[in-house]
PDB file of C-alpha atoms in Angstrom:
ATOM      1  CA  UNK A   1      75.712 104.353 139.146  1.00  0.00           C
ATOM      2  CA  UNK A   2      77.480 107.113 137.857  1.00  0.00           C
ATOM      3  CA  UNK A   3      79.322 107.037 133.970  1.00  0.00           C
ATOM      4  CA  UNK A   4      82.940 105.750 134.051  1.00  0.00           C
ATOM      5  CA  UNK A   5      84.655 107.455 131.390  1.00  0.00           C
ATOM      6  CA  UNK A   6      87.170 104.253 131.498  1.00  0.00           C
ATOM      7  CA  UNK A   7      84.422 102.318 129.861  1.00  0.00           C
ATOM      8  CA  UNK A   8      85.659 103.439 126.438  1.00  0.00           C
ATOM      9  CA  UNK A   9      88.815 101.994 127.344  1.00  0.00           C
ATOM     10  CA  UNK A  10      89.755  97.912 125.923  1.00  0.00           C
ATOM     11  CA  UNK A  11      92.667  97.057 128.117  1.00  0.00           C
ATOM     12  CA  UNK A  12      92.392  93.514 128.527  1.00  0.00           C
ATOM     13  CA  UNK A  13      90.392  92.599 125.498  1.00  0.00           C
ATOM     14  CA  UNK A  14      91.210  90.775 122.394  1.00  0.00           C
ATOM     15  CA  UNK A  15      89.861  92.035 118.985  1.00  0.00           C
ATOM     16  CA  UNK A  16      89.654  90.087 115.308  1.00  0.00           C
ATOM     17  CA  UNK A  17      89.724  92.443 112.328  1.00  0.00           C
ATOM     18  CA  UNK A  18      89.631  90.774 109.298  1.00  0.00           C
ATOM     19  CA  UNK A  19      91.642  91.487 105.974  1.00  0.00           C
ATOM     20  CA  UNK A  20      93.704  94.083 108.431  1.00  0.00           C
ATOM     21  CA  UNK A  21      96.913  93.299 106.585  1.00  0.00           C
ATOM     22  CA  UNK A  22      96.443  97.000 104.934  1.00  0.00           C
ATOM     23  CA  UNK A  23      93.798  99.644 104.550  1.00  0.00           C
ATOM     24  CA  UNK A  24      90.874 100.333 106.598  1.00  0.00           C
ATOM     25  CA  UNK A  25      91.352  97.057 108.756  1.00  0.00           C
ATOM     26  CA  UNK A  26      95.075  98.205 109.802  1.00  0.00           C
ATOM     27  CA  UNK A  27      93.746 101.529 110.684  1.00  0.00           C
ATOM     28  CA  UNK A  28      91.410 100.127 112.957  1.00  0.00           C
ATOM     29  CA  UNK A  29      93.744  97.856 114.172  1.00  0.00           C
ATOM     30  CA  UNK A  30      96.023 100.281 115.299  1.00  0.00           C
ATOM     31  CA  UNK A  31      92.601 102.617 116.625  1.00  0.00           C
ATOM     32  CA  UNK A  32      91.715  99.572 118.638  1.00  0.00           C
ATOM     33  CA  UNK A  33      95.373  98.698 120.084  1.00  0.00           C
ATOM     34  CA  UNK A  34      95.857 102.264 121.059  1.00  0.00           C
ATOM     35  CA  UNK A  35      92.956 101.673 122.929  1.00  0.00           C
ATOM     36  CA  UNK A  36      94.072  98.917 124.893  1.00  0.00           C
ATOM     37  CA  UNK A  37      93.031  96.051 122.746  1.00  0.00           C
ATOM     38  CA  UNK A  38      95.527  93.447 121.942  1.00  0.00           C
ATOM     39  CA  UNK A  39      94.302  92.996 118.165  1.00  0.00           C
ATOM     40  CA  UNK A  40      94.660  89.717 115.867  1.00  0.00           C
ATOM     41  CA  UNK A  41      95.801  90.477 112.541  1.00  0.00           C
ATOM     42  CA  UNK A  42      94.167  88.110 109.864  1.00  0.00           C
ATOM     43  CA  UNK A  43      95.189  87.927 106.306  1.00  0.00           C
ATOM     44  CA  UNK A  44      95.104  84.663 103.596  1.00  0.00           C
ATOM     45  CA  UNK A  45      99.182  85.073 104.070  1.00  0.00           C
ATOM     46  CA  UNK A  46     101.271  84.073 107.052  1.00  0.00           C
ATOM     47  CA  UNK A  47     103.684  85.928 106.022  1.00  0.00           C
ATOM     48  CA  UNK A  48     102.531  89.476 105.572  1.00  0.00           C
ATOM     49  CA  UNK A  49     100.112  88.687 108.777  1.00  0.00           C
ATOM     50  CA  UNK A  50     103.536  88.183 110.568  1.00  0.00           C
ATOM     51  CA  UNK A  51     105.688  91.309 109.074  1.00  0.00           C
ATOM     52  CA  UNK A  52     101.990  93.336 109.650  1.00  0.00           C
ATOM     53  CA  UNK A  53     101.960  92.376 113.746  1.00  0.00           C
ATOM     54  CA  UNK A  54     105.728  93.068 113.976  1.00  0.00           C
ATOM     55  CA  UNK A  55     105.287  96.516 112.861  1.00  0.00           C
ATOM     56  CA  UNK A  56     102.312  97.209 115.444  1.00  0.00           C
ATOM     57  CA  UNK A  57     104.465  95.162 118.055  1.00  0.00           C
ATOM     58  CA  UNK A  58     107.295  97.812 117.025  1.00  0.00           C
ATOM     59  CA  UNK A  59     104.352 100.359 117.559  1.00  0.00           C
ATOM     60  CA  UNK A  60     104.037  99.378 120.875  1.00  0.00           C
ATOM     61  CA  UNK A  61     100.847  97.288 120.044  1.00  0.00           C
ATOM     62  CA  UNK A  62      99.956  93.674 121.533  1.00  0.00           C
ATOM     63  CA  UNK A  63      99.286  91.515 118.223  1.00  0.00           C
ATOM     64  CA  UNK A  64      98.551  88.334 117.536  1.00  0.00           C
ATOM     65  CA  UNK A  65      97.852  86.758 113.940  1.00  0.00           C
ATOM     66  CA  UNK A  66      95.204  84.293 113.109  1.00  0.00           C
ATOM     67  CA  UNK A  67      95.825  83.205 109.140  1.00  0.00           C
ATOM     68  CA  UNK A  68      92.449  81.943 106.856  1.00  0.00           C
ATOM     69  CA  UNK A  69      90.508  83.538 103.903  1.00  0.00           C
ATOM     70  CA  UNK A  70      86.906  84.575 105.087  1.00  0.00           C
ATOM     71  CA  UNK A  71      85.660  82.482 101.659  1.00  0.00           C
ATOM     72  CA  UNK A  72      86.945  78.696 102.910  1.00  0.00           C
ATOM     73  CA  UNK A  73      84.259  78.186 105.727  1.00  0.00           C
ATOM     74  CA  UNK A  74      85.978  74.841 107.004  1.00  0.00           C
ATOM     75  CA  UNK A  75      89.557  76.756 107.312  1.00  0.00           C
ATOM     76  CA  UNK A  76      88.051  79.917 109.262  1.00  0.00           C
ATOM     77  CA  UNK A  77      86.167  77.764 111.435  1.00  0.00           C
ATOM     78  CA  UNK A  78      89.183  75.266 112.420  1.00  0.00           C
ATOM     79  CA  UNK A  79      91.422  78.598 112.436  1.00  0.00           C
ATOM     80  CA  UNK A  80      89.490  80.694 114.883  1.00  0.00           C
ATOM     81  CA  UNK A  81      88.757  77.289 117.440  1.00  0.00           C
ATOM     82  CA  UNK A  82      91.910  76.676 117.418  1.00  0.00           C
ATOM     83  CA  UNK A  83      92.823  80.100 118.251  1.00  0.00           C
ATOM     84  CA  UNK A  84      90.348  80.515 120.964  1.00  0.00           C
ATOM     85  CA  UNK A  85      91.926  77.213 122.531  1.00  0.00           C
ATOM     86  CA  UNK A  86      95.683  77.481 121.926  1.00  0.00           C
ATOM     87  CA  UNK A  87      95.917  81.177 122.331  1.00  0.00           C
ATOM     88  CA  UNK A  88      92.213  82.817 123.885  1.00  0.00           C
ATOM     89  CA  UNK A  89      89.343  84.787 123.963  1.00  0.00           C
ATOM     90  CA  UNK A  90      88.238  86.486 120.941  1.00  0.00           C
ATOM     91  CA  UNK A  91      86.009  89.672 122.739  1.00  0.00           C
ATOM     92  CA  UNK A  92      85.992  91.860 119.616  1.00  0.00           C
ATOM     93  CA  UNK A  93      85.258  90.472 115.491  1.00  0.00           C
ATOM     94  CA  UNK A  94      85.813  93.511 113.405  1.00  0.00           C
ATOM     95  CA  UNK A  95      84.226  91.607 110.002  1.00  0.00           C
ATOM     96  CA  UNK A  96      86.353  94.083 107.786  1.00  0.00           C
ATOM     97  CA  UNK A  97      87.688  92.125 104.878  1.00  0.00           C
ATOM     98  CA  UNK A  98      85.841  93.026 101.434  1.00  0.00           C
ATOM     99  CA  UNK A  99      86.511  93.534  98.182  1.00  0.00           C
ATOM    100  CA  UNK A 100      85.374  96.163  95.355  1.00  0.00           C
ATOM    101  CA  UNK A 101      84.343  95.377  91.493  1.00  0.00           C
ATOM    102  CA  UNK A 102      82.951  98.132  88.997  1.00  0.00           C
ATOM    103  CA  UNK A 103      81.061  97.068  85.590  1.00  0.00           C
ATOM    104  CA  UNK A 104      78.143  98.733  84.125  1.00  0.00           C
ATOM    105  CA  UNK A 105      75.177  96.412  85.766  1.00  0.00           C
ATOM    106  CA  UNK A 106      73.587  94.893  82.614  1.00  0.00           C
ATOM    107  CA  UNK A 107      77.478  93.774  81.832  1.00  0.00           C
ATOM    108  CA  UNK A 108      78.408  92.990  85.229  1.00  0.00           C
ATOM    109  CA  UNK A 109      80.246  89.493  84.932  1.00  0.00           C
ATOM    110  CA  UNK A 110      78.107  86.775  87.145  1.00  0.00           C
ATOM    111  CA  UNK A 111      81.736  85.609  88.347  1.00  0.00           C
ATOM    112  CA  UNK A 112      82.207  88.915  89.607  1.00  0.00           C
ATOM    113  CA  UNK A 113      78.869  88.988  91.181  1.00  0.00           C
ATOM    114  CA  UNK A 114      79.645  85.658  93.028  1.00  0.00           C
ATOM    115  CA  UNK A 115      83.034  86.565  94.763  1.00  0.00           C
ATOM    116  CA  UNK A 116      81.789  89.963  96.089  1.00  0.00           C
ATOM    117  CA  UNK A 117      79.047  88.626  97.524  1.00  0.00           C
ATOM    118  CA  UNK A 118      81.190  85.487  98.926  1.00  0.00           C
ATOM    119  CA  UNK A 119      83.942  87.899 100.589  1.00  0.00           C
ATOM    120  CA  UNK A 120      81.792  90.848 101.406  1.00  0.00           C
ATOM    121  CA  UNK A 121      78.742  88.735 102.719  1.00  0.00           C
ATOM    122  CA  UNK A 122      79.602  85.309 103.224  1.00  0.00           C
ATOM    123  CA  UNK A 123      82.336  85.822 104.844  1.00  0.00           C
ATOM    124  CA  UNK A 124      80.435  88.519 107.322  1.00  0.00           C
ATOM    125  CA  UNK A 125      78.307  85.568 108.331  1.00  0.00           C
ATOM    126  CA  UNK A 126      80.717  82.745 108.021  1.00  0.00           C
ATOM    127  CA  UNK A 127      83.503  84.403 110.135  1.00  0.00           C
ATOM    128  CA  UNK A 128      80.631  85.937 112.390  1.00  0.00           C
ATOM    129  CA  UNK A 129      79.171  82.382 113.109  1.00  0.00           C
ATOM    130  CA  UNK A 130      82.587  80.875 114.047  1.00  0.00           C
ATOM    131  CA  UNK A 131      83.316  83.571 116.360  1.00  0.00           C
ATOM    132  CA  UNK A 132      79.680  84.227 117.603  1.00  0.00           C
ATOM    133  CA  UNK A 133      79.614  80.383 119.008  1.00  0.00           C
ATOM    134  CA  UNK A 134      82.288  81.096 121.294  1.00  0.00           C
ATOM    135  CA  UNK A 135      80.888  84.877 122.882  1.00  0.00           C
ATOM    136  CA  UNK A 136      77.640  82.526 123.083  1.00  0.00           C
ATOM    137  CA  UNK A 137      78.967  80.206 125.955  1.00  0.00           C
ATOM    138  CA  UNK A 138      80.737  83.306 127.550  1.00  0.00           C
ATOM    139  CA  UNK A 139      77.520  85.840 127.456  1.00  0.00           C
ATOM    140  CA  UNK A 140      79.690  88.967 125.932  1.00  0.00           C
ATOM    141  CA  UNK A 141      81.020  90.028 122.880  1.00  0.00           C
ATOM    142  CA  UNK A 142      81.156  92.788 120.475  1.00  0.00           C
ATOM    143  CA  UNK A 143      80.687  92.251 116.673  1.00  0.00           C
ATOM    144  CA  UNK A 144      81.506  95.360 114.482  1.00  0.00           C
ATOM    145  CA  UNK A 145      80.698  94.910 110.392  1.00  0.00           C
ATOM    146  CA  UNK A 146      81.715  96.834 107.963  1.00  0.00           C
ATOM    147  CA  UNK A 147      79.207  98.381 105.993  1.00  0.00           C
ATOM    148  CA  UNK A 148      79.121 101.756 104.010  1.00  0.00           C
ATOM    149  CA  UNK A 149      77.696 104.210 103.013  1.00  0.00           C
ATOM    150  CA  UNK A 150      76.179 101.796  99.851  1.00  0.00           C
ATOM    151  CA  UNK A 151      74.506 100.086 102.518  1.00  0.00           C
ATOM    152  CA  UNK A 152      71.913 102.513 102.130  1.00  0.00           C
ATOM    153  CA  UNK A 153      72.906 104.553  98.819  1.00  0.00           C
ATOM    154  CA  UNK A 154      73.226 103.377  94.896  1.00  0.00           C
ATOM    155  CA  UNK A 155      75.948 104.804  92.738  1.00  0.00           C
ATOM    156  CA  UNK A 156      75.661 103.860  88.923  1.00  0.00           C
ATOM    157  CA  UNK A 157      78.759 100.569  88.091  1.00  0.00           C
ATOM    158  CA  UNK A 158      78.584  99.290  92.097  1.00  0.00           C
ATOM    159  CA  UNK A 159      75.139  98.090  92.293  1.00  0.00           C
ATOM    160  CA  UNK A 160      76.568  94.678  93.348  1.00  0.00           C
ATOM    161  CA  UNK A 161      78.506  96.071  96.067  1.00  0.00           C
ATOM    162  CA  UNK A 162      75.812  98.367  97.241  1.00  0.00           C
ATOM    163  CA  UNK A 163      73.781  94.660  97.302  1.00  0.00           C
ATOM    164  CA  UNK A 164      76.535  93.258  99.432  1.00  0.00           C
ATOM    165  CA  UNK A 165      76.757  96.101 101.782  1.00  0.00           C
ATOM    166  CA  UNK A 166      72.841  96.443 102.210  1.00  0.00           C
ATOM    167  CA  UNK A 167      72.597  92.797 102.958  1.00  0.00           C
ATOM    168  CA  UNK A 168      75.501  93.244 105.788  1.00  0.00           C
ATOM    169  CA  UNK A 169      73.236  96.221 107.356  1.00  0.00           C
ATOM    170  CA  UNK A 170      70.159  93.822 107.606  1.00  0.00           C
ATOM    171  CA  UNK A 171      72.328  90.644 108.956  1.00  0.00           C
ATOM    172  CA  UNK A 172      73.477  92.995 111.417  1.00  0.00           C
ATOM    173  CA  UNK A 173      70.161  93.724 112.722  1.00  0.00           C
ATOM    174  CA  UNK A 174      69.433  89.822 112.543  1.00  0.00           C
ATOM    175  CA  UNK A 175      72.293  89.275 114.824  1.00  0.00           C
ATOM    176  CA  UNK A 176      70.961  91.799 117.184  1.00  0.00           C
ATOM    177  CA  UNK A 177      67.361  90.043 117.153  1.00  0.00           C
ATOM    178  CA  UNK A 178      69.002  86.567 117.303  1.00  0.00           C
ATOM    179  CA  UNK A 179      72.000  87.010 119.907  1.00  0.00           C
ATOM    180  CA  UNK A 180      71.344  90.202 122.070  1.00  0.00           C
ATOM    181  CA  UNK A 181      69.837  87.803 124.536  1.00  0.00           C
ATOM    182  CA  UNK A 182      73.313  86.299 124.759  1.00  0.00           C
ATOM    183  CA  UNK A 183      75.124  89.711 125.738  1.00  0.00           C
ATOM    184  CA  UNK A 184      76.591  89.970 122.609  1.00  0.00           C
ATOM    185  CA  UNK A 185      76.237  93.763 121.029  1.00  0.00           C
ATOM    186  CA  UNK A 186      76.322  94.008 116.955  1.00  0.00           C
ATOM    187  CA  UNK A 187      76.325  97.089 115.183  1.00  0.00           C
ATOM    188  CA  UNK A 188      77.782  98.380 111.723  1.00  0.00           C
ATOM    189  CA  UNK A 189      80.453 101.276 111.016  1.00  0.00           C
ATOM    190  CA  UNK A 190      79.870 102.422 107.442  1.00  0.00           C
ATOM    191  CA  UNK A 191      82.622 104.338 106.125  1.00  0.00           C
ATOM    192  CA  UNK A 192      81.670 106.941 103.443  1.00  0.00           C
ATOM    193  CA  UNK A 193      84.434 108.147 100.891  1.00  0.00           C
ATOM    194  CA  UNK A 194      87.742 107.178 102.407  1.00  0.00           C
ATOM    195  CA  UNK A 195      91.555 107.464 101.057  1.00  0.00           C
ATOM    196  CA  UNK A 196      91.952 103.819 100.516  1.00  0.00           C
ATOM    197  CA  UNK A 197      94.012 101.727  97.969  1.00  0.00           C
ATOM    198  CA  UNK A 198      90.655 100.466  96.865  1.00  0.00           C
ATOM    199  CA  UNK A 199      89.026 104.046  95.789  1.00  0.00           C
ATOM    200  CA  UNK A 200      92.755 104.610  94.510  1.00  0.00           C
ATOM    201  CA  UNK A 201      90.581 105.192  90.567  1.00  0.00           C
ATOM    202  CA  UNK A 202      88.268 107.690  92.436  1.00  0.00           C
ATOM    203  CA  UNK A 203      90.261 109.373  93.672  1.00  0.00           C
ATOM    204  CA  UNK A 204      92.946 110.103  91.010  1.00  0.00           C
ATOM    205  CA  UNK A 205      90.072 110.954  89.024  1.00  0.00           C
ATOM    206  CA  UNK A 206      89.466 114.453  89.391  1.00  0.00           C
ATOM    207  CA  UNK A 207      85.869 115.059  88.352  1.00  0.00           C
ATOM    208  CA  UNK A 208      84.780 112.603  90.678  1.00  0.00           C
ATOM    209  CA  UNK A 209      87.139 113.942  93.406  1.00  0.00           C
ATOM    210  CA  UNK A 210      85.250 117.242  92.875  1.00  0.00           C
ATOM    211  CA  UNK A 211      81.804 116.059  92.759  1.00  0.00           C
ATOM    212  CA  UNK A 212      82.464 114.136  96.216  1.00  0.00           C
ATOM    213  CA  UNK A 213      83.750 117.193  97.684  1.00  0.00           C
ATOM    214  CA  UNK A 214      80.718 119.280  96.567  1.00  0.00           C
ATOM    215  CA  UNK A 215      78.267 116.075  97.233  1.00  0.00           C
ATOM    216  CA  UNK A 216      80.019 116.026 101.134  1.00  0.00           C
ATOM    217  CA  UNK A 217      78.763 118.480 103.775  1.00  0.00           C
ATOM    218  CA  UNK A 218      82.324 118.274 105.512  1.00  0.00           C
ATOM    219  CA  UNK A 219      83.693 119.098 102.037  1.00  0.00           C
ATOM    220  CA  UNK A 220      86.282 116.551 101.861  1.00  0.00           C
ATOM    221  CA  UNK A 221      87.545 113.191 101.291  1.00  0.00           C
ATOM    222  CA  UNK A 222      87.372 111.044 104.807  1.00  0.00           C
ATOM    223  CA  UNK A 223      90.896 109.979 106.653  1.00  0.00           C
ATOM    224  CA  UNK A 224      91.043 106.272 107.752  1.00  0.00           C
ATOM    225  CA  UNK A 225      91.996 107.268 111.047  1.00  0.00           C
ATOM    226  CA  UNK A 226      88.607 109.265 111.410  1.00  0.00           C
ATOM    227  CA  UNK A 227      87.055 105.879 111.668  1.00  0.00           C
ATOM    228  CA  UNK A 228      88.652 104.580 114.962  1.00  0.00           C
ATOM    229  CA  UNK A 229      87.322 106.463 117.525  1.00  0.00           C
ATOM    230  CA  UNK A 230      83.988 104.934 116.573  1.00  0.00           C
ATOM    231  CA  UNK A 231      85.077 101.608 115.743  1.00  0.00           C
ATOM    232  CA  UNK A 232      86.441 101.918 119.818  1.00  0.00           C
ATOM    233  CA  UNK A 233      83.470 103.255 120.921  1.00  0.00           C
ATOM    234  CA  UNK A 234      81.542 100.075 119.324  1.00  0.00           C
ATOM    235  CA  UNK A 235      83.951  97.895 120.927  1.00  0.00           C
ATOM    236  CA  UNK A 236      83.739  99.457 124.455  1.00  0.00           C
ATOM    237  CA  UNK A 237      82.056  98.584 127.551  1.00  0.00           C
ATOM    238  CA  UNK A 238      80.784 102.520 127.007  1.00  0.00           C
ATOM    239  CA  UNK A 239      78.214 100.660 124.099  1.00  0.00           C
ATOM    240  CA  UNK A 240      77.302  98.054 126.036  1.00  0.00           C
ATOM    241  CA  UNK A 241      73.121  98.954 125.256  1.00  0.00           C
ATOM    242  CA  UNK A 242      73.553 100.098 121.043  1.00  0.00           C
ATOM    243  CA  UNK A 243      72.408  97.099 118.821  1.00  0.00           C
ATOM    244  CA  UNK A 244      71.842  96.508 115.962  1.00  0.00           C
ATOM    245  CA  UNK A 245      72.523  99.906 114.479  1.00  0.00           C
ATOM    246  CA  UNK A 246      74.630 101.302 112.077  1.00  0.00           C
ATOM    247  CA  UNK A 247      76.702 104.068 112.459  1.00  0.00           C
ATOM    248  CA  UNK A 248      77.658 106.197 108.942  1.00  0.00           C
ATOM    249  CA  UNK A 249      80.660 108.145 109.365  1.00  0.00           C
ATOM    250  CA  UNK A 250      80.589 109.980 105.992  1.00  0.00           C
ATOM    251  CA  UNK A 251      80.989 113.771 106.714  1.00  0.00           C
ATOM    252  CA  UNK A 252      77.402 113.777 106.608  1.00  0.00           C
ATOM    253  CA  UNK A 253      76.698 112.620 102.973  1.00  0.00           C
ATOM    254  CA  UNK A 254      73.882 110.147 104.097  1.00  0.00           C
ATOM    255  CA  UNK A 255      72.100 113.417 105.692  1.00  0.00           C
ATOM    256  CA  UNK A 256      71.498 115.578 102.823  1.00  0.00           C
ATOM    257  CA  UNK A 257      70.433 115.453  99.347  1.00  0.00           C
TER     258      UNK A 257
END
């Protein structure tokens, strides 16, 4: 059998991304619609869900909105059944939703501690449970998590984060080893430096802006958009044997020293 170069294509598909009301998780939404996906914006707000899949609907973009916070297990899981009855198939989770807190780590504030790790990792799991259950009785599915480039590097006031991120690396692998067998394909996309809103501090500070562009082989700061052709990739039929791995798309930071 010969490669189909329509296998990258998702016409047909529906695709999850959390938190995709802004950032890196709109980005991808858009990557993924342009690819054929019909994506399902989720967001803790109706309202900005709904004004965030008009605009892609304006864009020429099939989107749908599913509305829970990644934190409130009982909500996600009623929200997403309820979904995959009223409205259908979820073939795609994009576990994007995270948040960010800096402190020095001996004065890192346990409260802080506790709601990274229950957005950035409970939610990974919580969200990917709900969702996985479904792919389960259909034998397919594609789960894409966020990691980055902390998954596997330490940068002094983020140790938390980095925690968070490692841990979503390793349950990725764990949902290879438990769920491959059900034709479901989970890998990570870690981002490295990106121009979000949430590096807005790093990057309006200039000495770090200049030591990331030395640290970075491709010499720059990434553009969210850079991340969709992999994030499509990972969602594609084209993938359909990759699991469990992580792919770092960092302008080759993670390859040097």
């Amino acid at each position: 059998m010969s490669f189909n170069p329509g296998s990258f294509q998702l016409d047909g598909r529906r695709a999850l991304i959390t938190g995709s009301g802004k950032g890196i998780g709109l980005e991808l939404a858009r990557g993924l619609g342009a690819a054929g996906a019909k994506v399902v914006i989720n967001d803790r707000n109706r309202d900005k869900a709904q004004a965030v899949a008009r605009q892609l609907r304006d864009e020429g973009i099939g989107a749908e909105i599913a509305v829970f916070d990644v934190t409130d297990r009982a909500g996600l899981f009623e929200a997403i059944d309820t979904f995959e009855t009223r409205v259908g198939a979820i073939d795609i989770l994009v576990n994007n939703a995270g948040i960010q807190r800096r402190a020095p780590l001996e004065d890192f504030a346990a409260d802080d501690w506790h709601a990274l790790m229950r957005v950035n990792l409970d939610g990974v799991f919580h969200v990917s449970q709900a969702v996985a259950r479904h792919m389960i009785g259909r034998r397919r599915g594609k789960i894409i998590n966020i990691c980055s480039v902390q998954s596997q590097l330490a940068r002094p006031s983020i140790a938390p984060y980095a925690a968070s991120k490692g841990a979503v690396k390793m349950l990725t692998q764990g949902m290879c080893a438990e769920w491959a067998r059900h034709g479901i394909q989970a890998n990570g996309l870690a981002p490295g430096y990106f121009a979000t809103e949430m590096n807005r501090a790093l990057i309006d500070d200039q000495a770090f802006s200049q030591w990331l562009c030395k640290r970075t082989p491709a010499g720059r700061w990434g553009r969210v958009e850079e991340l969709c052709g992999s994030a499509v990739f990972l969602a594609s039929a084209a993938s359909d044997f990759i699991n469990g791995q992580t792919i770092f798309v960092d302008g080759g930071l993670t390859s040097v020293v």
